[in-house]
Coordinates of C-alpha atoms in Angstrom, one line a residue:
M194 CA -6.8 -46.5 -14.9
K195 CA -6.3 -48.3 -11.6
N196 CA -4.4 -45.2 -10.2
Y197 CA -7.1 -42.9 -11.5
L198 CA -9.8 -45.1 -9.8
S199 CA -7.8 -45.0 -6.6
K200 CA -7.7 -41.2 -6.6
I201 CA -11.5 -41.2 -7.1
E202 CA -11.8 -43.6 -4.3
N203 CA -9.7 -41.5 -1.9
Y204 CA -11.7 -38.4 -2.8
I205 CA -15.0 -39.9 -1.9
S206 CA -13.6 -41.6 1.1
G207 CA -16.2 -41.9 3.8
L208 CA -19.1 -42.2 1.3
E209 CA -21.3 -45.4 1.3
I210 CA -20.2 -46.4 -2.2
K211 CA -16.5 -46.8 -1.3
D212 CA -16.9 -50.5 -0.5
Y213 CA -19.0 -50.9 -3.6
I214 CA -16.3 -49.6 -5.9
S215 CA -13.7 -51.9 -4.2
N216 CA -15.9 -54.9 -4.9
L217 CA -16.5 -53.8 -8.5
K218 CA -12.8 -53.6 -9.3
N219 CA -12.5 -57.3 -8.4
K220 CA -15.7 -58.6 -9.9
N221 CA -16.6 -56.4 -12.9
P222 CA -14.0 -54.2 -14.5
F223 CA -16.4 -52.8 -17.1
G224 CA -18.8 -51.8 -14.3
V225 CA -15.9 -49.9 -12.7
V226 CA -15.5 -47.9 -15.9
I227 CA -19.2 -47.0 -16.1
S228 CA -19.2 -46.2 -12.4
S229 CA -16.2 -44.0 -12.8
I230 CA -17.8 -42.1 -15.6
I231 CA -20.9 -41.5 -13.6
L232 CA -18.9 -40.4 -10.6
I233 CA -16.9 -37.9 -12.7
F234 CA -20.1 -36.5 -14.1
L235 CA -21.6 -36.2 -10.6
L236 CA -18.4 -34.5 -9.3
L237 CA -18.3 -32.1 -12.2
L238 CA -22.0 -31.3 -11.6
Y239 CA -21.3 -30.8 -7.9
F240 CA -18.4 -28.4 -8.5
T241 CA -20.4 -26.4 -11.1
I242 CA -23.4 -25.8 -8.7
P243 CA -22.1 -22.4 -7.6
T244 CA -22.2 -21.1 -11.1
F245 CA -26.0 -21.1 -10.9
Y246 CA -26.0 -18.7 -7.8
N247 CA -27.4 -15.2 -8.1
Y248 CA -24.2 -13.3 -7.3
E249 CA -25.9 -10.0 -7.0
E250 CA -27.6 -11.5 -3.9
F251 CA -24.5 -13.5 -2.9
E252 CA -22.3 -10.4 -2.8
K253 CA -23.4 -9.6 0.8
E254 CA -22.8 -13.2 1.8
I255 CA -19.2 -12.9 0.6
Q256 CA -18.7 -9.6 2.4
K257 CA -20.0 -11.1 5.6
K258 CA -17.8 -14.2 5.3
V259 CA -14.6 -12.2 4.4
S260 CA -15.2 -9.8 7.4
K261 CA -15.7 -12.8 9.8
E262 CA -12.9 -15.1 8.6
F263 CA -10.3 -12.6 7.4
K264 CA -11.1 -9.5 9.5
L265 CA -11.3 -7.4 6.3
N266 CA -14.0 -5.3 4.8
I267 CA -14.5 -5.8 1.1
K268 CA -16.4 -3.0 -0.7
N269 CA -17.4 -1.8 -4.2
I270 CA -17.4 -5.3 -5.6
S271 CA -17.5 -5.4 -9.4
G272 CA -18.0 -8.7 -11.2
I273 CA -18.0 -12.0 -9.3
T274 CA -17.2 -15.2 -11.3
Y275 CA -17.1 -18.8 -10.0
L276 CA -14.3 -21.0 -11.5
M277 CA -13.5 -24.6 -10.7
I278 CA -10.0 -24.9 -12.3
P279 CA -7.4 -25.4 -10.9
A280 CA -9.5 -25.5 -7.7
P281 CA -12.9 -24.1 -6.7
H282 CA -12.7 -20.3 -6.2
F283 CA -14.5 -17.0 -6.7
L284 CA -12.8 -14.4 -8.9
I285 CA -13.7 -10.8 -8.2
E286 CA -12.9 -8.5 -11.1
E287 CA -12.4 -5.4 -8.9
C288 CA -12.9 -4.5 -5.2
D289 CA -11.7 -2.3 -2.4
L290 CA -10.2 -3.7 0.8
Y291 CA -10.3 -2.2 4.3
F292 CA -9.2 -3.4 7.7
S293 CA -12.2 -4.2 9.9
N294 CA -10.7 -2.1 12.7
D295 CA -10.5 1.0 10.4
P296 CA -13.4 0.8 7.9
E297 CA -12.7 4.3 6.6
E298 CA -9.0 3.9 5.6
K299 CA -8.8 1.9 2.3
I300 CA -5.8 -0.5 2.0
L301 CA -5.9 -1.0 -1.7
T302 CA -8.0 -1.5 -4.8
A303 CA -7.5 -5.1 -6.0
K304 CA -8.1 -6.5 -9.4
H305 CA -8.8 -10.2 -10.1
L306 CA -8.9 -11.0 -6.4
K307 CA -9.2 -14.7 -5.9
I308 CA -11.0 -16.3 -2.9
N309 CA -10.3 -20.0 -2.8
L310 CA -13.0 -22.3 -1.4
Y311 CA -13.2 -25.6 0.4
S312 CA -14.8 -28.4 -1.7
K313 CA -17.3 -29.2 1.0
N314 CA -20.9 -27.8 0.9
L315 CA -20.7 -26.1 -2.5
H316 CA -24.3 -27.0 -3.0
K317 CA -25.4 -24.8 -0.1
K318 CA -24.2 -21.2 -0.6
E319 CA -24.8 -20.2 3.0
K320 CA -22.5 -23.1 4.1
I321 CA -19.7 -22.5 1.6
K322 CA -16.4 -22.1 3.5
L323 CA -13.6 -19.7 2.3
K324 CA -10.1 -21.2 2.3
N325 CA -7.8 -18.2 1.6
I326 CA -7.5 -14.9 -0.3
Y327 CA -5.0 -14.6 -3.1
I328 CA -3.9 -11.3 -4.7
N329 CA -1.5 -11.0 -7.6
K330 CA 0.3 -8.0 -9.1
V331 CA -1.1 -5.2 -7.0
D332 CA 0.4 -1.8 -6.1
L333 CA 0.0 -1.3 -2.4
D334 CA 0.2 2.4 -1.4
I335 CA 0.6 2.6 2.4
K336 CA 1.1 5.2 5.1
F337 CA 2.0 5.1 8.7
Q338 CA -1.7 4.6 9.7
D339 CA -1.9 1.6 7.4
I340 CA 1.1 0.0 9.2
K341 CA -0.5 0.7 12.5
N342 CA -3.7 -0.9 11.4
F343 CA -1.9 -3.9 10.1
Y344 CA 0.0 -4.3 13.4
N345 CA -3.3 -4.3 15.2
H346 CA -4.6 -6.9 12.8
L347 CA -1.5 -8.9 13.3
K348 CA -1.6 -8.6 17.0
Y349 CA -5.2 -9.2 17.8
N350 CA -6.9 -11.1 15.0
I351 CA -7.0 -14.8 14.1
T352 CA -7.6 -15.0 10.3
K353 CA -7.5 -17.4 7.5
P354 CA -4.5 -17.2 5.0
I355 CA -3.9 -14.1 2.9
Y356 CA -1.4 -14.2 0.1
F357 CA 0.2 -11.5 -2.1
N358 CA 2.4 -12.4 -5.1
N359 CA 4.4 -10.2 -7.5
S360 CA 3.3 -6.9 -6.0
N361 CA 4.8 -3.5 -5.2
F362 CA 4.7 -1.7 -1.9
F363 CA 5.0 2.1 -1.8
F364 CA 5.4 3.8 1.5
R365 CA 4.5 7.5 1.9
D366 CA 5.5 10.0 4.6
Q367 CA 3.3 12.6 6.2
K368 CA 3.7 14.9 3.2
N369 CA 2.3 12.1 1.0
E370 CA 5.7 11.7 -0.7
I371 CA 7.0 8.2 -1.6
I372 CA 10.1 7.5 0.5
L373 CA 10.4 3.8 0.1
I374 CA 9.6 1.2 -2.6
S375 CA 9.7 -2.5 -2.2
K376 CA 9.0 -5.3 -4.6
I377 CA 7.3 -8.3 -3.0
Q378 CA 7.6 -11.6 -4.6
K379 CA 5.6 -13.5 -1.9
F380 CA 3.6 -12.3 1.1
K381 CA 2.2 -15.1 3.3
Y382 CA 0.0 -14.2 6.3
F383 CA -1.8 -17.0 8.1
F384 CA -2.7 -18.8 11.3
N385 CA -1.8 -22.5 11.8
L386 CA -4.7 -23.9 13.8
K387 CA -2.9 -27.2 14.4
N388 CA 0.2 -25.6 16.0
K389 CA -1.6 -22.5 17.3
E390 CA 0.9 -20.4 15.5
K391 CA 0.4 -17.1 13.7
K392 CA 2.9 -16.4 11.0
L393 CA 3.9 -13.7 8.5
N394 CA 6.5 -14.4 5.8
I395 CA 7.6 -11.8 3.2
F396 CA 10.1 -12.4 0.4
G397 CA 11.0 -9.3 -1.6
N398 CA 13.6 -6.7 -2.6
L399 CA 14.4 -3.6 -0.8
F400 CA 17.2 -1.1 -1.7
G401 CA 18.3 -3.4 -4.5
S402 CA 18.9 -6.3 -2.1
N403 CA 16.7 -9.5 -1.8
F404 CA 15.3 -10.0 1.7
N405 CA 13.3 -12.5 3.8
Y406 CA 11.2 -11.3 6.7
S407 CA 9.4 -13.6 9.1
W408 CA 7.3 -13.0 12.2
E409 CA 5.6 -15.6 14.4
K410 CA 3.7 -16.0 17.6
N411 CA 2.7 -19.3 19.3
F412 CA -0.5 -18.8 21.2
S413 CA 0.4 -21.5 23.7
N414 CA 2.7 -18.7 25.0
P415 CA 1.0 -15.6 23.6
Y416 CA 3.3 -13.1 25.4
I417 CA 6.3 -13.9 23.2
S418 CA 6.7 -13.0 19.5
I419 CA 9.8 -13.6 17.3
S420 CA 10.8 -12.0 14.1
S421 CA 13.8 -11.9 11.8
L422 CA 15.0 -10.0 8.7
R423 CA 17.7 -11.3 6.4
F424 CA 19.4 -9.4 3.5
K425 CA 21.4 -11.4 1.0
N426 CA 23.7 -8.7 -0.4
P427 CA 25.1 -7.3 1.8
N428 CA 24.8 -10.2 4.2
I429 CA 22.8 -8.8 7.1
Y430 CA 20.7 -10.7 9.6
I431 CA 18.5 -9.2 12.3
S432 CA 16.5 -11.2 14.9
N433 CA 14.1 -9.9 17.5
K434 CA 12.4 -11.5 20.5
F435 CA 9.7 -9.6 22.5
D436 CA 8.4 -10.9 25.8
K437 CA 5.3 -9.1 27.3
K438 CA 4.8 -11.1 30.5
D439 CA 5.7 -8.1 32.6
N440 CA 2.8 -5.7 32.8
N441 CA 5.1 -2.7 33.3
F442 CA 7.7 -3.4 30.6
T443 CA 8.2 -5.3 27.4
N444 CA 11.5 -7.2 27.5
A445 CA 13.3 -7.5 24.2
K446 CA 16.4 -8.9 22.6
T447 CA 17.8 -7.9 19.2
N448 CA 20.8 -9.5 17.5
I449 CA 22.4 -8.0 14.5
R450 CA 24.9 -9.8 12.3
F451 CA 26.7 -7.8 9.5
L452 CA 29.4 -9.8 7.7
K453 CA 31.7 -10.8 10.6
N454 CA 30.4 -8.2 13.1
Y455 CA 27.8 -8.8 15.8
F456 CA 25.7 -6.3 17.6
D457 CA 23.5 -7.4 20.6
L458 CA 20.8 -5.3 22.2
D459 CA 19.2 -6.4 25.5
Y460 CA 16.6 -3.9 26.5
K461 CA 13.1 -3.3 28.0
F462 CA 10.6 -0.5 27.3
N463 CA 7.3 1.0 28.0
K464 CA 5.5 4.1 26.9
N465 CA 7.8 6.3 29.1
N466 CA 11.2 4.7 29.0
I467 CA 13.7 2.5 27.1
L468 CA 16.4 0.8 29.1
F469 CA 19.4 -0.8 27.4
K470 CA 20.9 -3.4 29.7
S471 CA 24.5 -4.5 29.9
N472 CA 25.4 -7.7 28.0
T473 CA 28.0 -10.0 29.6
K474 CA 29.1 -11.6 26.4
N475 CA 32.7 -11.2 25.5
I476 CA 33.1 -12.1 21.9
I477 CA 35.5 -10.7 19.2
N478 CA 33.8 -8.3 16.9
H479 CA 30.8 -7.9 19.2
S480 CA 29.3 -4.5 19.7
K481 CA 27.0 -3.4 22.6
L482 CA 24.7 -0.5 23.6
T483 CA 23.9 0.4 27.2
G484 CA 22.0 3.3 28.7
D485 CA 18.5 4.7 28.7
V486 CA 16.1 6.8 26.7
K487 CA 13.4 8.9 28.4
L488 CA 10.4 9.5 26.1
D489 CA 8.6 12.3 27.9
P490 CA 10.4 14.7 27.9
F491 CA 12.7 13.1 25.4
F492 CA 16.3 12.6 26.6
F493 CA 18.9 9.9 26.0
D494 CA 22.1 8.9 27.7
L495 CA 23.7 6.1 25.8
N496 CA 27.0 4.3 25.6
L497 CA 27.8 2.5 22.4
I498 CA 30.7 0.1 22.3
L499 CA 31.8 -0.8 18.7
S500 CA 34.3 -3.6 17.9
G501 CA 35.7 -5.0 14.6
I502 CA 34.8 -1.9 12.6
K503 CA 37.3 0.4 10.9
I504 CA 37.7 3.8 12.5
E505 CA 37.6 5.6 9.1
T506 CA 34.2 3.9 8.4
V507 CA 32.7 5.1 11.6
L508 CA 34.0 8.6 11.3
N509 CA 32.8 9.0 7.7
Y510 CA 29.4 7.7 8.4
L511 CA 29.0 9.4 11.8
F512 CA 30.2 12.9 10.8
S513 CA 28.2 13.0 7.5
H514 CA 25.0 12.2 9.4
L515 CA 25.8 14.5 12.3
Y516 CA 26.0 17.3 9.8
K517 CA 22.5 16.4 8.4
V518 CA 21.1 16.1 12.0
N519 CA 22.6 19.4 13.0
K520 CA 20.7 21.1 10.1
T521 CA 17.3 19.3 10.7
S522 CA 17.3 18.3 14.4
H523 CA 14.3 19.2 16.6
I524 CA 14.8 21.5 19.6
N525 CA 13.6 18.7 21.9
F526 CA 16.1 16.2 20.5
N527 CA 18.4 16.2 23.5
G528 CA 20.9 13.7 25.0
N529 CA 24.4 12.3 25.3
L530 CA 25.9 9.6 23.1
K531 CA 29.3 8.1 24.0
I532 CA 30.9 6.0 21.3
N533 CA 33.9 3.8 22.2
L534 CA 35.6 2.1 19.3
N535 CA 38.5 -0.3 19.7
E536 CA 40.0 -1.3 16.4
I537 CA 42.8 -3.8 16.9
N538 CA 43.9 -4.1 13.2
N539 CA 44.7 -0.4 12.5
R540 CA 48.4 0.4 12.0
L541 CA 48.3 3.7 13.8
F542 CA 45.0 4.2 15.7
E543 CA 44.0 2.1 18.6
N544 CA 41.0 3.5 20.5
L545 CA 38.4 6.2 19.7
I546 CA 36.2 7.8 22.3
L547 CA 33.5 10.2 20.9
N548 CA 31.4 12.2 23.3
I549 CA 28.5 13.7 21.5
N550 CA 26.1 16.1 23.2
F551 CA 22.8 17.1 21.6
F552 CA 21.1 20.2 23.2
E553 CA 18.5 22.4 21.7
K554 CA 19.5 21.9 18.0
K555 CA 23.3 22.2 18.8
I556 CA 25.9 19.4 18.7
N557 CA 29.0 19.4 20.9
L558 CA 31.9 17.1 20.3
S559 CA 34.1 18.1 23.2
N560 CA 36.0 15.5 25.3
T561 CA 36.6 13.4 22.2
S562 CA 39.9 11.5 22.1
L563 CA 41.8 9.1 19.9
N564 CA 44.7 6.8 21.1
L565 CA 47.7 6.2 18.9
K566 CA 49.3 2.8 19.6
K567 CA 51.9 3.1 22.4
M568 CA 52.7 6.7 21.5
G569 CA 50.0 8.8 23.2
K570 CA 46.6 10.3 23.1
I571 CA 45.0 12.8 20.8
N572 CA 42.4 15.2 22.4
F573 CA 40.0 17.2 20.2
S574 CA 39.2 20.7 21.2
D575 CA 36.3 22.8 19.8
P576 CA 35.5 20.4 16.9
F577 CA 32.8 21.5 14.5
I578 CA 31.4 20.2 11.2
Y579 CA 30.8 22.5 8.2
E580 CA 30.3 22.5 4.4
K581 CA 32.7 24.0 1.9
N582 CA 32.6 23.6 -1.9
Q583 CA 29.7 21.1 -1.5
K584 CA 31.9 18.9 0.6
I585 CA 31.5 18.2 4.4
F586 CA 34.5 18.9 6.6
L587 CA 35.4 18.3 10.3
R588 CA 37.8 20.8 11.8
S589 CA 39.3 20.8 15.3
K590 CA 42.2 21.9 17.4
I591 CA 44.3 19.0 18.6
K592 CA 46.4 18.4 21.7
F593 CA 48.6 15.3 21.4
E594 CA 49.7 14.0 24.8
V595 CA 53.0 12.0 24.3
N596 CA 53.3 8.9 26.5
D597 CA 56.3 7.3 24.8
Q598 CA 58.7 9.6 23.1
Q599 CA 60.9 6.8 21.8
E600 CA 58.0 5.1 20.1
L601 CA 56.9 8.4 18.6
F602 CA 60.4 9.1 17.2
R603 CA 60.6 5.5 15.8
K604 CA 57.1 5.5 14.3
F605 CA 57.6 8.9 12.5
L606 CA 61.2 8.3 11.6
I607 CA 62.6 11.3 13.4
A608 CA 66.4 11.6 13.0
R609 CA 68.3 11.6 16.3
Q610 CA 69.8 15.1 15.7
N611 CA 66.2 16.4 15.4
R612 CA 64.7 14.8 18.5
V613 CA 63.6 17.1 21.4
D614 CA 62.2 16.5 24.8
L615 CA 58.5 17.1 24.7
N616 CA 55.2 16.0 26.3
K617 CA 52.7 17.7 24.1
I618 CA 52.2 18.5 20.4
Y619 CA 49.6 21.0 19.2
F620 CA 48.1 21.4 15.7
E621 CA 44.9 21.9 13.8
L622 CA 43.2 19.1 11.8
E623 CA 40.8 19.4 8.9
Y624 CA 39.2 16.2 7.6
N625 CA 37.3 16.0 4.3
I626 CA 34.6 13.5 5.2
D627 CA 33.4 13.0 1.6
D628 CA 36.9 12.4 0.1
G629 CA 38.6 10.9 3.1
N630 CA 41.5 13.4 2.9
Y631 CA 43.3 14.8 6.0
F632 CA 44.9 18.3 6.3
L633 CA 47.2 19.5 9.1
S634 CA 48.2 23.0 10.0
N635 CA 50.0 25.1 12.7
I636 CA 52.0 22.2 14.2
N637 CA 53.8 23.5 17.3
F638 CA 55.1 22.3 20.7
D639 CA 53.9 25.2 23.0
E640 CA 50.3 25.9 22.1
K641 CA 51.0 29.2 20.4
E642 CA 48.5 30.6 18.0
N643 CA 49.5 31.3 14.4
S644 CA 47.4 33.8 12.4
D645 CA 48.7 32.5 9.1
V646 CA 47.0 29.1 9.0
V647 CA 48.1 26.9 6.0
F648 CA 46.8 23.4 5.8
Y649 CA 48.9 20.6 4.3
Q650 CA 47.2 17.6 2.7
V651 CA 48.2 14.2 4.1
N652 CA 47.2 11.2 1.9
N653 CA 49.3 8.5 3.5
I654 CA 51.6 7.7 6.4
Q655 CA 54.7 8.6 4.4
Q656 CA 53.4 12.2 3.8
L657 CA 52.6 12.4 7.5
N658 CA 56.2 11.3 8.4
N659 CA 57.7 13.9 6.1
L660 CA 55.5 16.7 7.5
I661 CA 56.3 15.9 11.2
S662 CA 60.0 15.5 10.4
K663 CA 60.1 19.0 8.9
E664 CA 58.5 20.4 12.0
F665 CA 61.1 18.8 14.3
K666 CA 63.8 20.2 12.1
K667 CA 62.4 23.7 12.5
V668 CA 62.5 23.3 16.3
T669 CA 66.1 22.2 16.3
L670 CA 67.1 25.0 13.9
D671 CA 65.4 27.6 16.2

């Protein structure tokens, strides 16, 4: 009973009867019980006052308050109920929500939308203060325009908290087809007046992986915003920092961590140009991107340095996507992309340099090379990507420039009697991107063409050794 009375005393802190209750507890315990009953009755009566309002007339008042305090338009309200448990709130049976900056584009139709209230001034409906909006189990169907409207809402408006729980987000493309579905366990969007911070926190599931997204801006330094995205499985972490102090450019930093690999982007951009700056960090498994992208007309010249990633992984991912891009690319998608991959743990390959040129819906892979450890350099000539039997292949002529003959003979187990003096080896390569199988053909030492091209499958280093040894035997027999 004493604890209960203390709670009542704290609740009515500041009222004139506070001291009266304190004195009663010491002088007349029975009087305290009677006073408590009266107080509870009065409190219950106070909290039930809104149930007597005419909600048909109060609907416009709610719309006005929601528009002012949340920068949202609430329309087509159906059924308003006041409830006091677990806390004072209005429960709207059904309504439509719109952003105030775009009153024509509906965000969603919400059922059982809850508007929580502050306890003060419940007896005066025009002075009732809204605390937050809470929406549970809603399907949010969004398009690019909705994302743009939300970004403007996020960027320019100071609002009271908005919460979504246990909801589904569906994103549609320009053809109105669903291209992405995300389950959202918690969506918290609010402004902290005390710290002058605006925050957005989302906990959900995307592509079968749980994620946590956060965005924040401190209005004591309104030019800077910070965001992060973390996936649990696989373990991916992306952080961003945007600084808009410069009127001409927005300076940005993006850090990506994937397993043990790191990728840093230091760049600035405006409506005409994106410039990726050089990063001076020298860390193992650290990848970088430098160069620039012109937006009007569109053209890019980029240098991507990858580290700590398997060459096969890059080739499989890159060539399969290049094939798709080649079939669907726009005539104005033009530019150059140079990829430099240094893989220190590969038994055979050492450094891959890919020069990819995009020009008027055509992709050129000339001037691409691959270093073999201590032995020499492979140069690709006229490489192209094609589809056969529903599989994607890369095919290219190869010139292998030998730098160390003895290392070549040792690596491929060439018998002494079969060794010849050579500087270059020519052959054709076919790579099955889907299955990861290699095929070699027309191996020779003088760049002669062979009309009868027969490809031999190579699944491992032992098969490659046997194939090369046979070719050296042919040369010595000739």
